[in-house]
Amino acid sequence: MSRTMTTVALPRPIPPHRSSSGIVTLSSPISLETINTQQVSSAAPVPIPNKHIPICPTGPAHPHVREPNTPPPSPGREDERRHRSSLLHPPDKFDHLEAGSLALYKIHPADVAASLDHLSKQPLPEPSQVFPWFHGLHPCNQIQQTFFSTRSKPMRQIPSCLRGITVVKADGDLSTSRLKGAIAPSEFMNPCADGEFIEVDPRQGFSVRNFQIQAAKTAITSDIIVYGEDVGLVRKLGWEIASAQSKWRRKHESLPKYNTFICVSPFRDFEKRHSEIVSIDSEGRLTGAVVDFFHQERLEMYTMTKATEVSHNVWMGPTPEPEGEEQQQFDVLIECSDLGRLNPAALQVIAEGPNDDTRHTYLDFPSSGSILPPTWSHAEADGILETCKWLWHLSHGTLPSKSDTDVDGDSNMSDTSEATEVETNRPRKILIHCADGYTESTMLGIAYFSYSTGRPVPQAWLELHTMMKRNFFAYPTDVSLLTSIAPRLLHESPVCADKSLLEITNLVKHEPKWIASLDGSFPSRILDYMYLGNLGHANNPDLLRAMGIKQILSVGETAMWRDGELEEWGEDNVLAVEKVQDNGIDPLTKEFEKCLEFIDRGRRNGTATLVHCRVGVSRSATICIAEVMRTMNLSFPRAYCFVRARRLNVIIQPHLRFAYELLKWEEMLQVRRHRAENAYDARHPVRRELEWGEIAREIALMNRPYAR
């Protein structure tokens, strides 16, 4: 007698899913071996599907303050006059050209390289000296002005403690022959005026994440080097910049005098003698000498999502390069995407085909989140189950016995049907893949892991992450879909062939408590002992325990637990950092030591720590970046990309002040290592990979594709 299983959608609240339709998918991941040879024009990364930039609330002002929460008063002029030294100031040693009151200074590649190297070793001003000016304080922007200013003090003037170096490529083409940190003239010069800087401060709106204006703001507080091989173009732009500097200085009389330098040497001189500052060579190839945010993130993502075997002969990973060596390792490649369709019959044809067929087969499958409840049909549920069934047979080189299929070609669901298999074919090696290696393949990955291991869906969900070490991002729709078909996944699993319907029902009936509150996504594993998450994750202690997380670090937000849960968890295992809002004002550096010691305590005790704030992208992300910098000895740009890749689909968003504080944290770590390792070495301990303006510019460019 046959039995049937009914697919019933569980009543879970389902937030709307942001489809990736219309978003270009990530191109094939680059490898460490190809980083120095890829053409920028063809290898530049494109948006990753489904990523989103969350909104980070600034939080309320402190209740005891009647007026807007503000930074400390402006430092005195004596403090601000402590400029960073520069090899370009004073410019007396350089030959110069004069035109009235304006002057251009000639500079050679060796001096350009030496000046940039010297600048990288100069400590940055303290955050209190440059904020809130870096946020952007346009005189017409009343919202921004009101938020950052007190009612009794004038607005902060341009900090006179700044003296940077801005490198400008005269022709504006940054896809070739680009020096470290070089920008285009259009990024800070007004094309509609003769020799004037752009007014980049936003005229309206409020934001503490104006990364896109930092390169221009840095330029007006810098000596500027214009380079290029077209002498006429370089000189013309040089005079325009010198004029803009003069006008800006007349408008802001307290500013130091910044100068303009021109370099018309052939670019091959930089490539031959100063390759350490060449970011993109004259052929348009990344050199690898200068960290590039886009490619650094892709390298981190490729490392994190590299294909791994999750079940016998079934692997999960990113889409391999077409015709590449990795692609050739697999017999069947199933790409999950929004355009994919259910087609288990194609898998059946391969399984029942000739044993000597060595062709590579490319199929597709619907992406995670694309089959939406409660609109899914029995046909869709059947298609998922049939896909799992034929993946099993292909990976094991088996076929169901003829008695398992009725005259209409449908699977017979008798109690003994799944126990009979016939080994008639060679096992196939299968890759379930998607563009980034995790987003769109998650639903199929969890479904097949449950089917092939006989684990209930919640356990499969957990073990795919904890035991198989796969990072993935699921949607609330996936929770509802997979828990609905959970009984059938186990009933039809060959691993559960000896279990009765009652036993299977009991397996799926007793769900762990954490699944009811799961929004689909787990906290993000940054390091084995440190996870980054949001307030929802912190409010699900059962999930945290199941993941092996036994410490919670709350940054500016506090989890709301039921009575008795804190005592059960242990008060010593919870650390709350208070009075730190995401407002661009409250500092976080002073909390680093306490937070990182708490995280390290968990590591020493063999457990993991959840670091969270409200959204899990700014305050808590800043702490995680600080820990990665400390423990892995990474610069801020590299640690930022490391954490950003591992936060998966939620883009980290430390605001400007936090980002600047992390750059200062890099200095502090370098000083400490210098003292510990070279106590009697007179060399300066600080050396940044990138300067503030370039870091902010790169972050803005990375975020642009996801802004809505």
Tab-separated table of N, CA and C in Angstrom, residues 307-317 326-327 329-334 347 355 361 387-388 390-398 423 425-433 448-449 452-453 468:
chain	number	residue	atom	x	y	z
A	307	ALA	N	35.109	26.016	-3.189
A	307	ALA	CA	34.258	24.824	-3.245
A	307	ALA	C	34.717	23.759	-2.250
A	308	THR	N	33.756	23.216	-1.493
A	308	THR	CA	34.021	22.136	-0.548
A	308	THR	C	32.963	21.054	-0.712
A	309	GLU	N	33.323	19.844	-0.350
A	309	GLU	CA	32.420	18.702	-0.466
A	309	GLU	C	31.515	18.664	0.765
A	310	VAL	N	30.218	18.797	0.552
A	310	VAL	CA	29.269	18.809	1.664
A	310	VAL	C	28.566	17.466	1.839
A	311	SER	N	28.593	16.654	0.803
A	311	SER	CA	28.031	15.307	0.856
A	311	SER	C	28.800	14.496	-0.184
A	312	HIS	N	28.623	13.189	-0.187
A	312	HIS	CA	29.405	12.344	-1.079
A	312	HIS	C	29.299	12.802	-2.535
A	313	ASN	N	30.428	13.274	-3.096
A	313	ASN	CA	30.527	13.702	-4.494
A	313	ASN	C	29.684	14.933	-4.825
A	314	VAL	N	29.167	15.608	-3.830
A	314	VAL	CA	28.395	16.842	-4.064
A	314	VAL	C	29.119	17.988	-3.364
A	315	TRP	N	29.463	19.003	-4.141
A	315	TRP	CA	30.239	20.136	-3.666
A	315	TRP	C	29.416	21.415	-3.775
A	316	MET	N	29.764	22.395	-2.947
A	316	MET	CA	29.179	23.736	-3.048
A	316	MET	C	30.311	24.749	-3.154
A	317	GLY	N	30.101	25.768	-3.982
A	317	GLY	CA	31.129	26.780	-4.136
A	317	GLY	C	30.725	27.856	-5.118
A	326	GLU	N	39.220	24.275	-12.632
A	326	GLU	CA	38.252	23.887	-11.601
A	326	GLU	C	36.957	23.395	-12.220
A	327	GLN	N	36.517	24.073	-13.265
A	327	GLN	CA	35.279	23.668	-13.924
A	327	GLN	C	35.384	22.254	-14.474
A	329	GLN	N	36.834	19.762	-13.315
A	329	GLN	CA	36.859	18.723	-12.287
A	329	GLN	C	35.488	18.105	-12.041
A	330	PHE	N	34.429	18.780	-12.503
A	330	PHE	CA	33.070	18.337	-12.188
A	330	PHE	C	32.376	17.803	-13.430
A	331	ASP	N	31.566	16.772	-13.216
A	331	ASP	CA	30.790	16.194	-14.315
A	331	ASP	C	29.496	16.956	-14.545
A	332	VAL	N	28.875	17.392	-13.437
A	332	VAL	CA	27.597	18.109	-13.519
A	332	VAL	C	27.729	19.393	-12.716
A	333	LEU	N	27.409	20.510	-13.340
A	333	LEU	CA	27.452	21.801	-12.661
A	333	LEU	C	26.056	22.407	-12.666
A	334	ILE	N	25.535	22.682	-11.480
A	334	ILE	CA	24.180	23.221	-11.342
A	334	ILE	C	24.280	24.646	-10.816
A	347	LEU	N	18.424	15.765	-14.931
A	347	LEU	CA	19.318	14.954	-14.107
A	347	LEU	C	19.038	13.474	-14.304
A	355	ASN	N	27.095	5.015	-19.657
A	355	ASN	CA	28.095	5.092	-18.601
A	355	ASN	C	29.382	5.752	-19.075
A	361	THR	N	28.068	18.580	-17.968
A	361	THR	CA	26.680	19.010	-18.117
A	361	THR	C	26.433	20.243	-17.255
A	387	THR	N	14.829	16.660	-7.595
A	387	THR	CA	16.203	17.109	-7.820
A	387	THR	C	17.143	16.457	-6.814
A	388	CYS	N	16.751	16.459	-5.551
A	388	CYS	CA	17.578	15.827	-4.513
A	388	CYS	C	17.761	14.331	-4.799
A	390	TRP	N	17.708	12.691	-7.688
A	390	TRP	CA	18.603	12.382	-8.799
A	390	TRP	C	20.031	12.874	-8.544
A	391	LEU	N	20.193	13.895	-7.717
A	391	LEU	CA	21.541	14.260	-7.278
A	391	LEU	C	22.172	13.109	-6.494
A	392	TRP	N	21.370	12.486	-5.656
A	392	TRP	CA	21.864	11.339	-4.881
A	392	TRP	C	22.307	10.208	-5.810
A	393	HIS	N	21.449	9.848	-6.749
A	393	HIS	CA	21.771	8.726	-7.631
A	393	HIS	C	22.981	9.044	-8.509
A	394	LEU	N	23.058	10.278	-9.008
A	394	LEU	CA	24.215	10.643	-9.826
A	394	LEU	C	25.508	10.595	-9.014
A	395	SER	N	25.461	11.099	-7.790
A	395	SER	CA	26.678	11.157	-6.974
A	395	SER	C	27.100	9.781	-6.472
A	396	HIS	N	26.166	8.833	-6.412
A	396	HIS	CA	26.494	7.489	-5.923
A	396	HIS	C	26.603	6.459	-7.048
A	397	GLY	N	26.284	6.871	-8.267
A	397	GLY	CA	26.350	5.935	-9.381
A	397	GLY	C	25.295	4.852	-9.305
A	398	THR	N	24.126	5.204	-8.833
A	398	THR	CA	23.037	4.231	-8.686
A	398	THR	C	21.807	4.683	-9.469
A	423	GLU	N	23.218	-0.375	-8.682
A	423	GLU	CA	24.445	0.279	-9.106
A	423	GLU	C	24.705	-0.060	-10.566
A	425	ASN	N	25.939	2.674	-12.851
A	425	ASN	CA	26.649	3.751	-13.531
A	425	ASN	C	27.791	4.247	-12.658
A	426	ARG	N	28.694	4.979	-13.283
A	426	ARG	CA	29.801	5.544	-12.514
A	426	ARG	C	29.304	6.746	-11.719
A	427	PRO	N	29.839	6.948	-10.506
A	427	PRO	CA	29.448	8.120	-9.721
A	427	PRO	C	29.883	9.406	-10.431
A	428	ARG	N	29.048	10.428	-10.345
A	428	ARG	CA	29.364	11.732	-10.940
A	428	ARG	C	29.747	12.723	-9.841
A	429	LYS	N	30.660	13.587	-10.173
A	429	LYS	CA	31.064	14.645	-9.252
A	429	LYS	C	30.254	15.900	-9.603
A	430	ILE	N	29.542	16.445	-8.618
A	430	ILE	CA	28.551	17.502	-8.868
A	430	ILE	C	28.936	18.767	-8.112
A	431	LEU	N	28.814	19.921	-8.761
A	431	LEU	CA	29.038	21.218	-8.120
A	431	LEU	C	27.740	22.021	-8.126
A	432	ILE	N	27.254	22.356	-6.952
A	432	ILE	CA	26.145	23.306	-6.809
A	432	ILE	C	26.786	24.677	-6.610
A	433	HIS	N	26.525	25.605	-7.505
A	433	HIS	CA	27.267	26.864	-7.468
A	433	HIS	C	26.383	28.064	-7.777
A	448	TYR	N	19.439	19.529	0.006
A	448	TYR	CA	20.147	18.291	-0.318
A	448	TYR	C	20.932	17.769	0.878
A	449	PHE	N	21.484	18.661	1.697
A	449	PHE	CA	22.210	18.203	2.883
A	449	PHE	C	21.280	17.456	3.826
A	452	SER	N	20.431	14.050	2.008
A	452	SER	CA	21.533	13.094	1.880
A	452	SER	C	22.082	12.613	3.216
A	453	THR	N	21.786	13.329	4.298
A	453	THR	CA	22.293	12.927	5.617
A	453	THR	C	21.219	12.407	6.542
A	468	MET	N	30.328	21.528	8.293
A	468	MET	CA	30.840	21.640	6.929
A	468	MET	C	31.573	22.956	6.684
